[in-house]
Amino acid sequence: MIETFAALSDPTRLRIVSLLREGPQAVGAIAERLSLNQPQASKHLIVLKKAHLVDVEARAQQRLYRLDPAGLMAVHEWLEPYRRLWDARFIQMDEVIAQIMRDETQDRKD
Amino acid sequence: MLNPTTLELVGDREIVIHRRFAAPARIVFEAYTRADLVARWWAPNVLGVEIVSTEADVRKGGRYRYVIRPLGGDPIGFNGEYREVTPHSRIVYSQVYEPMADLGEVVITVTLTEANGQTDVRFSELCPSVHVRDGIIASGMESGMRNTFDQLEELVITLAAT
């Protein structure tokens, strides 16, 4: 679990995960898209694989990296309570805003 | 219909939250900053948290302090200083979590963008370290859990009464 979050605390690895949302990619393509050299990209992919954030699949002569739902689900579960906390605040803020707007409409009528 | 709240991590020290409000920026800005209005939304009631007090001197160099109380817990204060106040579009302020003031301050930047009578709010929390960021994220889990425990307790009481 801790490994998952540590893996994502690196901005480059976060970009790799983000890129793989488009679909599976070979290490060369990942390196090119993110302006990394291939050994750098491979090093990051190894960390991400250990953290269950990416997985490898063999397709024809290529090894393609794709997102691994296991690690991503853990990240989602980690972030979700804090997102819900802000969501709860904003829903209350919606009510405050609606009242300000009602009051202003009323003032214009008076 | 409720607008969705989205959250993303940027790098290892920043949390970014996006939310749209069905009102002009002028009104969203007022609701976000005016202490008497903050008192009505800042504590997430559904998570069992209530507001104790809010004070805010909303101008550059001015200070604010919000105090909340988790259900059955002691009051917890947050305070900080406004670094930039640009009415209806941008507010930058620091925030110290008083029980752990030695961890340093988080710098919050709120950007409001109005279009067609609606306002998109981008809320960024820049933390002094990855540990503080992770602690902030975990705070959501604590209040969520507290809520779950409360519901469980209610359920137990209900069952006991029947």
PDB file of C-alpha atoms in Angstrom:
ATOM      1  CA  MET A   1       0.000   0.000   0.000  1.00  0.00           C
ATOM      2  CA  ILE A   2       2.695   2.474   1.095  1.00  0.00           C
ATOM      3  CA  GLU A   3       4.657   1.395  -1.998  1.00  0.00           C
ATOM      4  CA  THR A   4       1.771   2.488  -4.210  1.00  0.00           C
ATOM      5  CA  PHE A   5       1.730   6.020  -2.859  1.00  0.00           C
ATOM      6  CA  ALA A   6       5.509   6.324  -2.818  1.00  0.00           C
ATOM      7  CA  ALA A   7       5.542   5.261  -6.467  1.00  0.00           C
ATOM      8  CA  LEU A   8       3.079   8.010  -7.354  1.00  0.00           C
ATOM      9  CA  SER A   9       4.824  10.733  -5.381  1.00  0.00           C
ATOM     10  CA  ASP A  10       7.280  11.105  -8.269  1.00  0.00           C
ATOM     11  CA  PRO A  11       5.969  13.567 -10.910  1.00  0.00           C
ATOM     12  CA  THR A  12       7.411  11.574 -13.839  1.00  0.00           C
ATOM     13  CA  ARG A  13       5.743   8.381 -12.693  1.00  0.00           C
ATOM     14  CA  LEU A  14       2.485  10.237 -12.258  1.00  0.00           C
ATOM     15  CA  ARG A  15       2.845  11.375 -15.893  1.00  0.00           C
ATOM     16  CA  ILE A  16       3.469   7.796 -17.022  1.00  0.00           C
ATOM     17  CA  VAL A  17       0.293   6.620 -15.270  1.00  0.00           C
ATOM     18  CA  SER A  18      -1.593   9.514 -16.821  1.00  0.00           C
ATOM     19  CA  LEU A  19      -0.261   8.671 -20.294  1.00  0.00           C
ATOM     20  CA  LEU A  20      -1.229   5.006 -19.970  1.00  0.00           C
ATOM     21  CA  ARG A  21      -4.863   6.054 -19.519  1.00  0.00           C
ATOM     22  CA  GLU A  22      -4.832   6.357 -23.331  1.00  0.00           C
ATOM     23  CA  GLY A  23      -4.025   2.636 -23.617  1.00  0.00           C
ATOM     24  CA  PRO A  24      -1.098   0.190 -23.478  1.00  0.00           C
ATOM     25  CA  GLN A  25       2.246   1.498 -24.710  1.00  0.00           C
ATOM     26  CA  ALA A  26       5.739   0.120 -25.332  1.00  0.00           C
ATOM     27  CA  VAL A  27       8.573   1.527 -23.243  1.00  0.00           C
ATOM     28  CA  GLY A  28      10.039   3.297 -26.301  1.00  0.00           C
ATOM     29  CA  ALA A  29       6.792   5.138 -26.983  1.00  0.00           C
ATOM     30  CA  ILE A  30       6.439   6.147 -23.318  1.00  0.00           C
ATOM     31  CA  ALA A  31      10.012   7.468 -23.266  1.00  0.00           C
ATOM     32  CA  GLU A  32       9.432   9.445 -26.450  1.00  0.00           C
ATOM     33  CA  ARG A  33       6.146  10.991 -25.344  1.00  0.00           C
ATOM     34  CA  LEU A  34       7.597  12.140 -22.025  1.00  0.00           C
ATOM     35  CA  SER A  35      11.038  13.126 -23.369  1.00  0.00           C
ATOM     36  CA  LEU A  36      12.889  10.580 -21.278  1.00  0.00           C
ATOM     37  CA  ASN A  37      15.642   8.225 -22.358  1.00  0.00           C
ATOM     38  CA  GLN A  38      14.687   4.561 -22.457  1.00  0.00           C
ATOM     39  CA  PRO A  39      16.669   3.441 -19.366  1.00  0.00           C
ATOM     40  CA  GLN A  40      15.006   6.214 -17.304  1.00  0.00           C
ATOM     41  CA  ALA A  41      11.559   5.171 -18.510  1.00  0.00           C
ATOM     42  CA  SER A  42      12.338   1.501 -17.754  1.00  0.00           C
ATOM     43  CA  LYS A  43      13.499   2.368 -14.249  1.00  0.00           C
ATOM     44  CA  HIS A  44      10.237   4.215 -13.511  1.00  0.00           C
ATOM     45  CA  LEU A  45       8.168   1.394 -15.020  1.00  0.00           C
ATOM     46  CA  ILE A  46       9.852  -1.145 -12.747  1.00  0.00           C
ATOM     47  CA  VAL A  47       8.876   0.937  -9.699  1.00  0.00           C
ATOM     48  CA  LEU A  48       5.313   1.279 -10.988  1.00  0.00           C
ATOM     49  CA  LYS A  49       5.087  -2.443 -11.672  1.00  0.00           C
ATOM     50  CA  LYS A  50       6.280  -3.309  -8.151  1.00  0.00           C
ATOM     51  CA  ALA A  51       3.583  -0.985  -6.815  1.00  0.00           C
ATOM     52  CA  HIS A  52       0.919  -2.781  -8.913  1.00  0.00           C
ATOM     53  CA  LEU A  53       0.169   0.402 -10.803  1.00  0.00           C
ATOM     54  CA  VAL A  54       1.207  -0.984 -14.191  1.00  0.00           C
ATOM     55  CA  ASP A  55       1.426  -4.447 -15.658  1.00  0.00           C
ATOM     56  CA  VAL A  56       3.185  -5.848 -18.716  1.00  0.00           C
ATOM     57  CA  GLU A  57       1.580  -7.764 -21.516  1.00  0.00           C
ATOM     58  CA  ALA A  58       3.394  -9.463 -24.363  1.00  0.00           C
ATOM     59  CA  ARG A  59       1.873  -8.629 -27.731  1.00  0.00           C
ATOM     60  CA  ALA A  60       3.564 -10.007 -30.870  1.00  0.00           C
ATOM     61  CA  GLN A  61       7.240  -9.036 -30.485  1.00  0.00           C
ATOM     62  CA  GLN A  62       6.476  -6.213 -28.062  1.00  0.00           C
ATOM     63  CA  ARG A  63       6.134  -5.827 -24.350  1.00  0.00           C
ATOM     64  CA  LEU A  64       3.360  -3.343 -23.673  1.00  0.00           C
ATOM     65  CA  TYR A  65       2.783  -1.569 -20.384  1.00  0.00           C
ATOM     66  CA  ARG A  66      -0.792  -1.039 -19.273  1.00  0.00           C
ATOM     67  CA  LEU A  67      -2.504   0.252 -16.117  1.00  0.00           C
ATOM     68  CA  ASP A  68      -3.072  -2.267 -13.354  1.00  0.00           C
ATOM     69  CA  PRO A  69      -6.502  -1.729 -11.720  1.00  0.00           C
ATOM     70  CA  ALA A  70      -5.303  -3.214  -8.406  1.00  0.00           C
ATOM     71  CA  GLY A  71      -2.992  -0.342  -7.484  1.00  0.00           C
ATOM     72  CA  LEU A  72      -5.255   2.298  -9.002  1.00  0.00           C
ATOM     73  CA  MET A  73      -8.169   1.108  -6.902  1.00  0.00           C
ATOM     74  CA  ALA A  74      -6.009   1.481  -3.792  1.00  0.00           C
ATOM     75  CA  VAL A  75      -5.181   5.056  -4.790  1.00  0.00           C
ATOM     76  CA  HIS A  76      -8.844   5.815  -5.393  1.00  0.00           C
ATOM     77  CA  GLU A  77      -9.800   4.427  -1.985  1.00  0.00           C
ATOM     78  CA  TRP A  78      -7.053   6.493  -0.408  1.00  0.00           C
ATOM     79  CA  LEU A  79      -8.173   9.772  -1.990  1.00  0.00           C
ATOM     80  CA  GLU A  80     -11.935   9.283  -1.918  1.00  0.00           C
ATOM     81  CA  PRO A  81     -12.607  10.207   1.744  1.00  0.00           C
ATOM     82  CA  TYR A  82     -10.788  13.540   1.398  1.00  0.00           C
ATOM     83  CA  ARG A  83     -12.654  14.271  -1.856  1.00  0.00           C
ATOM     84  CA  ARG A  84     -15.921  13.474  -0.058  1.00  0.00           C
ATOM     85  CA  LEU A  85     -15.002  15.850   2.769  1.00  0.00           C
ATOM     86  CA  TRP A  86     -14.681  18.742   0.280  1.00  0.00           C
ATOM     87  CA  ASP A  87     -17.750  17.578  -1.601  1.00  0.00           C
ATOM     88  CA  ALA A  88     -19.738  17.794   1.657  1.00  0.00           C
ATOM     89  CA  ARG A  89     -18.439  21.336   2.231  1.00  0.00           C
ATOM     90  CA  PHE A  90     -19.274  22.438  -1.308  1.00  0.00           C
ATOM     91  CA  ILE A  91     -22.810  21.045  -1.099  1.00  0.00           C
ATOM     92  CA  GLN A  92     -23.304  23.226   1.993  1.00  0.00           C
ATOM     93  CA  MET A  93     -21.728  26.146   0.123  1.00  0.00           C
ATOM     94  CA  ASP A  94     -24.283  25.610  -2.689  1.00  0.00           C
ATOM     95  CA  GLU A  95     -27.019  26.237  -0.115  1.00  0.00           C
ATOM     96  CA  VAL A  96     -25.340  29.421   1.158  1.00  0.00           C
ATOM     97  CA  ILE A  97     -24.945  30.666  -2.427  1.00  0.00           C
ATOM     98  CA  ALA A  98     -28.559  29.844  -3.298  1.00  0.00           C
ATOM     99  CA  GLN A  99     -29.707  31.861  -0.305  1.00  0.00           C
ATOM    100  CA  ILE A 100     -27.561  34.886  -1.202  1.00  0.00           C
ATOM    101  CA  MET A 101     -29.091  34.798  -4.691  1.00  0.00           C
ATOM    102  CA  ARG A 102     -32.642  34.513  -3.330  1.00  0.00           C
ATOM    103  CA  ASP A 103     -31.999  37.429  -0.954  1.00  0.00           C
ATOM    104  CA  GLU A 104     -30.670  39.586  -3.799  1.00  0.00           C
ATOM    105  CA  THR A 105     -33.706  38.821  -5.951  1.00  0.00           C
ATOM    106  CA  GLN A 106     -35.948  39.722  -3.003  1.00  0.00           C
ATOM    107  CA  ASP A 107     -34.056  43.002  -2.429  1.00  0.00           C
ATOM    108  CA  ARG A 108     -34.587  44.001  -6.042  1.00  0.00           C
ATOM    109  CA  LYS A 109     -38.317  43.401  -5.692  1.00  0.00           C
ATOM    110  CA  ASP A 110     -38.564  45.497  -2.518  1.00  0.00           C
TER     111      ASP A 110
ATOM    112  CA  MET B   1     -28.535  18.290  -9.573  1.00  0.00           C
ATOM    113  CA  LEU B   2     -25.220  18.553  -7.721  1.00  0.00           C
ATOM    114  CA  ASN B   3     -22.012  19.553  -9.440  1.00  0.00           C
ATOM    115  CA  PRO B   4     -19.206  16.992  -9.046  1.00  0.00           C
ATOM    116  CA  THR B   5     -16.105  17.666  -6.953  1.00  0.00           C
ATOM    117  CA  THR B   6     -12.908  16.299  -8.501  1.00  0.00           C
ATOM    118  CA  LEU B   7      -9.559  15.840  -6.815  1.00  0.00           C
ATOM    119  CA  GLU B   8      -6.111  15.224  -8.245  1.00  0.00           C
ATOM    120  CA  LEU B   9      -2.554  15.107  -6.940  1.00  0.00           C
ATOM    121  CA  VAL B  10      -0.006  17.285  -8.708  1.00  0.00           C
ATOM    122  CA  GLY B  11       3.617  16.342  -8.035  1.00  0.00           C
ATOM    123  CA  ASP B  12       4.248  15.183  -4.488  1.00  0.00           C
ATOM    124  CA  ARG B  13       3.159  18.222  -2.457  1.00  0.00           C
ATOM    125  CA  GLU B  14       0.000  19.564  -4.065  1.00  0.00           C
ATOM    126  CA  ILE B  15      -3.666  18.624  -3.903  1.00  0.00           C
ATOM    127  CA  VAL B  16      -5.932  20.232  -6.508  1.00  0.00           C
ATOM    128  CA  ILE B  17      -9.708  20.246  -6.256  1.00  0.00           C
ATOM    129  CA  HIS B  18     -12.156  21.489  -8.897  1.00  0.00           C
ATOM    130  CA  ARG B  19     -15.813  22.396  -8.405  1.00  0.00           C
ATOM    131  CA  ARG B  20     -18.367  24.430 -10.383  1.00  0.00           C
ATOM    132  CA  PHE B  21     -20.962  26.649  -8.699  1.00  0.00           C
ATOM    133  CA  ALA B  22     -24.218  27.853 -10.228  1.00  0.00           C
ATOM    134  CA  ALA B  23     -23.603  31.515  -9.415  1.00  0.00           C
ATOM    135  CA  PRO B  24     -21.481  34.474 -10.561  1.00  0.00           C
ATOM    136  CA  ALA B  25     -17.925  34.717  -9.161  1.00  0.00           C
ATOM    137  CA  ARG B  26     -18.898  37.719  -7.047  1.00  0.00           C
ATOM    138  CA  ILE B  27     -21.306  35.585  -5.002  1.00  0.00           C
ATOM    139  CA  VAL B  28     -19.035  32.528  -4.807  1.00  0.00           C
ATOM    140  CA  PHE B  29     -16.210  34.780  -3.597  1.00  0.00           C
ATOM    141  CA  GLU B  30     -18.453  36.233  -0.908  1.00  0.00           C
ATOM    142  CA  ALA B  31     -19.591  32.787   0.274  1.00  0.00           C
ATOM    143  CA  TYR B  32     -15.992  31.547   0.291  1.00  0.00           C
ATOM    144  CA  THR B  33     -14.509  34.408   2.292  1.00  0.00           C
ATOM    145  CA  ARG B  34     -17.089  36.112   4.541  1.00  0.00           C
ATOM    146  CA  ALA B  35     -16.660  34.675   8.048  1.00  0.00           C
ATOM    147  CA  ASP B  36     -20.393  34.496   8.860  1.00  0.00           C
ATOM    148  CA  LEU B  37     -21.008  32.590   5.616  1.00  0.00           C
ATOM    149  CA  VAL B  38     -17.959  30.329   6.039  1.00  0.00           C
ATOM    150  CA  ALA B  39     -19.492  29.321   9.376  1.00  0.00           C
ATOM    151  CA  ARG B  40     -22.369  27.784   7.437  1.00  0.00           C
ATOM    152  CA  TRP B  41     -20.369  25.518   5.124  1.00  0.00           C
ATOM    153  CA  TRP B  42     -16.783  24.913   6.291  1.00  0.00           C
ATOM    154  CA  ALA B  43     -17.570  22.102   8.727  1.00  0.00           C
ATOM    155  CA  PRO B  44     -18.836  19.061   6.820  1.00  0.00           C
ATOM    156  CA  ASN B  45     -21.930  18.326   8.941  1.00  0.00           C
ATOM    157  CA  VAL B  46     -22.621  15.053   7.198  1.00  0.00           C
ATOM    158  CA  LEU B  47     -19.265  13.805   8.548  1.00  0.00           C
ATOM    159  CA  GLY B  48     -20.249  14.763  12.081  1.00  0.00           C
ATOM    160  CA  VAL B  49     -18.119  17.921  12.209  1.00  0.00           C
ATOM    161  CA  GLU B  50     -19.558  21.210  13.493  1.00  0.00           C
ATOM    162  CA  ILE B  51     -18.346  24.776  13.434  1.00  0.00           C
ATOM    163  CA  VAL B  52     -17.318  26.509  16.673  1.00  0.00           C
ATOM    164  CA  SER B  53     -16.221  29.925  15.376  1.00  0.00           C
ATOM    165  CA  THR B  54     -14.989  31.742  12.273  1.00  0.00           C
ATOM    166  CA  GLU B  55     -13.114  35.025  12.165  1.00  0.00           C
ATOM    167  CA  ALA B  56     -11.607  36.520   9.034  1.00  0.00           C
ATOM    168  CA  ASP B  57      -9.993  39.845   8.127  1.00  0.00           C
ATOM    169  CA  VAL B  58     -10.059  39.334   4.378  1.00  0.00           C
ATOM    170  CA  ARG B  59      -7.330  41.573   2.967  1.00  0.00           C
ATOM    171  CA  LYS B  60      -3.650  41.183   2.156  1.00  0.00           C
ATOM    172  CA  GLY B  61      -1.790  40.670   5.447  1.00  0.00           C
ATOM    173  CA  GLY B  62      -5.080  40.088   7.315  1.00  0.00           C
ATOM    174  CA  ARG B  63      -5.536  36.931   9.380  1.00  0.00           C
ATOM    175  CA  TYR B  64      -8.279  34.387   9.873  1.00  0.00           C
ATOM    176  CA  ARG B  65      -9.070  31.613  12.310  1.00  0.00           C
ATOM    177  CA  TYR B  66     -11.654  28.846  11.938  1.00  0.00           C
ATOM    178  CA  VAL B  67     -12.444  26.416  14.756  1.00  0.00           C
ATOM    179  CA  ILE B  68     -14.312  23.156  14.230  1.00  0.00           C
ATOM    180  CA  ARG B  69     -15.312  20.331  16.533  1.00  0.00           C
ATOM    181  CA  PRO B  70     -15.505  16.726  15.380  1.00  0.00           C
ATOM    182  CA  LEU B  71     -18.374  14.847  16.972  1.00  0.00           C
ATOM    183  CA  GLY B  72     -17.441  14.002  20.554  1.00  0.00           C
ATOM    184  CA  GLY B  73     -13.981  15.544  20.116  1.00  0.00           C
ATOM    185  CA  ASP B  74     -12.127  18.646  21.237  1.00  0.00           C
ATOM    186  CA  PRO B  75     -12.231  21.872  19.195  1.00  0.00           C
ATOM    187  CA  ILE B  76      -9.563  22.098  16.481  1.00  0.00           C
ATOM    188  CA  GLY B  77      -8.317  25.435  15.191  1.00  0.00           C
ATOM    189  CA  PHE B  78      -6.970  26.405  11.780  1.00  0.00           C
ATOM    190  CA  ASN B  79      -5.441  29.826  11.210  1.00  0.00           C
ATOM    191  CA  GLY B  80      -3.442  31.718   8.653  1.00  0.00           C
ATOM    192  CA  GLU B  81      -2.722  34.915   6.773  1.00  0.00           C
ATOM    193  CA  TYR B  82      -4.073  36.248   3.486  1.00  0.00           C
ATOM    194  CA  ARG B  83      -1.197  36.691   1.029  1.00  0.00           C
ATOM    195  CA  GLU B  84      -3.275  37.924  -1.879  1.00  0.00           C
ATOM    196  CA  VAL B  85      -6.908  38.954  -2.118  1.00  0.00           C
ATOM    197  CA  THR B  86      -8.099  39.858  -5.607  1.00  0.00           C
ATOM    198  CA  PRO B  87     -11.864  40.242  -5.320  1.00  0.00           C
ATOM    199  CA  HIS B  88     -13.908  37.702  -7.245  1.00  0.00           C
ATOM    200  CA  SER B  89     -10.952  35.965  -8.927  1.00  0.00           C
ATOM    201  CA  ARG B  90      -8.076  34.909  -6.670  1.00  0.00           C
ATOM    202  CA  ILE B  91      -7.238  34.398  -3.009  1.00  0.00           C
ATOM    203  CA  VAL B  92      -3.926  33.078  -1.665  1.00  0.00           C
ATOM    204  CA  TYR B  93      -3.615  32.309   2.028  1.00  0.00           C
ATOM    205  CA  SER B  94      -1.588  30.207   4.414  1.00  0.00           C
ATOM    206  CA  GLN B  95      -3.102  27.630   6.734  1.00  0.00           C
ATOM    207  CA  VAL B  96      -1.739  26.149   9.939  1.00  0.00           C
ATOM    208  CA  TYR B  97      -3.389  23.149  11.561  1.00  0.00           C
ATOM    209  CA  GLU B  98      -3.034  24.237  15.197  1.00  0.00           C
ATOM    210  CA  PRO B  99      -2.656  20.792  16.845  1.00  0.00           C
ATOM    211  CA  MET B 100       0.392  20.209  14.624  1.00  0.00           C
ATOM    212  CA  ALA B 101       1.614  23.744  14.012  1.00  0.00           C
ATOM    213  CA  ASP B 102       5.252  22.612  13.897  1.00  0.00           C
ATOM    214  CA  LEU B 103       4.603  20.732  10.644  1.00  0.00           C
ATOM    215  CA  GLY B 104       4.515  24.061   8.856  1.00  0.00           C
ATOM    216  CA  GLU B 105       1.938  25.856   6.784  1.00  0.00           C
ATOM    217  CA  VAL B 106      -0.011  24.873   3.718  1.00  0.00           C
ATOM    218  CA  VAL B 107      -0.415  27.556   1.055  1.00  0.00           C
ATOM    219  CA  ILE B 108      -3.889  27.577  -0.454  1.00  0.00           C
ATOM    220  CA  THR B 109      -4.617  29.252  -3.781  1.00  0.00           C
ATOM    221  CA  VAL B 110      -8.233  29.615  -4.838  1.00  0.00           C
ATOM    222  CA  THR B 111      -8.933  30.698  -8.403  1.00  0.00           C
ATOM    223  CA  LEU B 112     -12.430  31.619  -9.570  1.00  0.00           C
ATOM    224  CA  THR B 113     -13.312  31.732 -13.258  1.00  0.00           C
ATOM    225  CA  GLU B 114     -16.759  32.893 -14.293  1.00  0.00           C
ATOM    226  CA  ALA B 115     -18.453  31.883 -17.551  1.00  0.00           C
ATOM    227  CA  ASN B 116     -22.138  32.153 -18.468  1.00  0.00           C
ATOM    228  CA  GLY B 117     -23.199  32.995 -14.937  1.00  0.00           C
ATOM    229  CA  GLN B 118     -21.437  29.937 -13.480  1.00  0.00           C
ATOM    230  CA  THR B 119     -18.122  29.866 -11.652  1.00  0.00           C
ATOM    231  CA  ASP B 120     -15.384  27.257 -11.833  1.00  0.00           C
ATOM    232  CA  VAL B 121     -13.314  27.127  -8.676  1.00  0.00           C
ATOM    233  CA  ARG B 122      -9.833  25.638  -8.626  1.00  0.00           C
ATOM    234  CA  PHE B 123      -8.617  25.004  -5.118  1.00  0.00           C
ATOM    235  CA  SER B 124      -4.924  24.152  -4.637  1.00  0.00           C
ATOM    236  CA  GLU B 125      -3.273  23.119  -1.387  1.00  0.00           C
ATOM    237  CA  LEU B 126       0.524  23.292  -1.590  1.00  0.00           C
ATOM    238  CA  CYS B 127       2.004  21.394   1.351  1.00  0.00           C
ATOM    239  CA  PRO B 128       5.446  21.833   2.934  1.00  0.00           C
ATOM    240  CA  SER B 129       6.221  18.133   2.424  1.00  0.00           C
ATOM    241  CA  VAL B 130       4.819  14.904   1.017  1.00  0.00           C
ATOM    242  CA  HIS B 131       4.193  13.775   4.616  1.00  0.00           C
ATOM    243  CA  VAL B 132       1.957  16.747   5.349  1.00  0.00           C
ATOM    244  CA  ARG B 133       0.092  16.158   2.090  1.00  0.00           C
ATOM    245  CA  ASP B 134      -0.490  12.521   2.979  1.00  0.00           C
ATOM    246  CA  GLY B 135      -1.580  13.554   6.478  1.00  0.00           C
ATOM    247  CA  ILE B 136      -4.144  15.956   5.038  1.00  0.00           C
ATOM    248  CA  ILE B 137      -5.517  13.253   2.758  1.00  0.00           C
ATOM    249  CA  ALA B 138      -5.684  10.842   5.687  1.00  0.00           C
ATOM    250  CA  SER B 139      -7.705  13.433   7.669  1.00  0.00           C
ATOM    251  CA  GLY B 140     -10.573  12.752   5.251  1.00  0.00           C
ATOM    252  CA  MET B 141     -10.377   9.107   6.136  1.00  0.00           C
ATOM    253  CA  GLU B 142     -10.528   9.868   9.861  1.00  0.00           C
ATOM    254  CA  SER B 143     -13.651  12.000   9.620  1.00  0.00           C
ATOM    255  CA  GLY B 144     -15.224   9.452   7.277  1.00  0.00           C
ATOM    256  CA  MET B 145     -14.455   6.668   9.699  1.00  0.00           C
ATOM    257  CA  ARG B 146     -15.774   8.627  12.619  1.00  0.00           C
ATOM    258  CA  ASN B 147     -19.002   8.983  10.693  1.00  0.00           C
ATOM    259  CA  THR B 148     -19.127   5.264  10.018  1.00  0.00           C
ATOM    260  CA  PHE B 149     -18.516   4.532  13.683  1.00  0.00           C
ATOM    261  CA  ASP B 150     -21.276   6.951  14.669  1.00  0.00           C
ATOM    262  CA  GLN B 151     -23.701   5.226  12.345  1.00  0.00           C
ATOM    263  CA  LEU B 152     -22.635   1.903  13.771  1.00  0.00           C
ATOM    264  CA  GLU B 153     -23.174   3.212  17.272  1.00  0.00           C
ATOM    265  CA  GLU B 154     -26.643   4.487  16.340  1.00  0.00           C
ATOM    266  CA  LEU B 155     -27.448   1.127  14.881  1.00  0.00           C
ATOM    267  CA  VAL B 156     -26.291  -0.648  18.039  1.00  0.00           C
ATOM    268  CA  ILE B 157     -28.376   1.699  20.185  1.00  0.00           C
ATOM    269  CA  THR B 158     -31.411   1.137  17.958  1.00  0.00           C
ATOM    270  CA  LEU B 159     -30.970  -2.611  18.134  1.00  0.00           C
ATOM    271  CA  ALA B 160     -30.487  -2.500  21.884  1.00  0.00           C
ATOM    272  CA  ALA B 161     -33.727  -0.541  22.279  1.00  0.00           C
ATOM    273  CA  THR B 162     -35.838  -3.071  20.390  1.00  0.00           C
TER     274      THR B 162
END
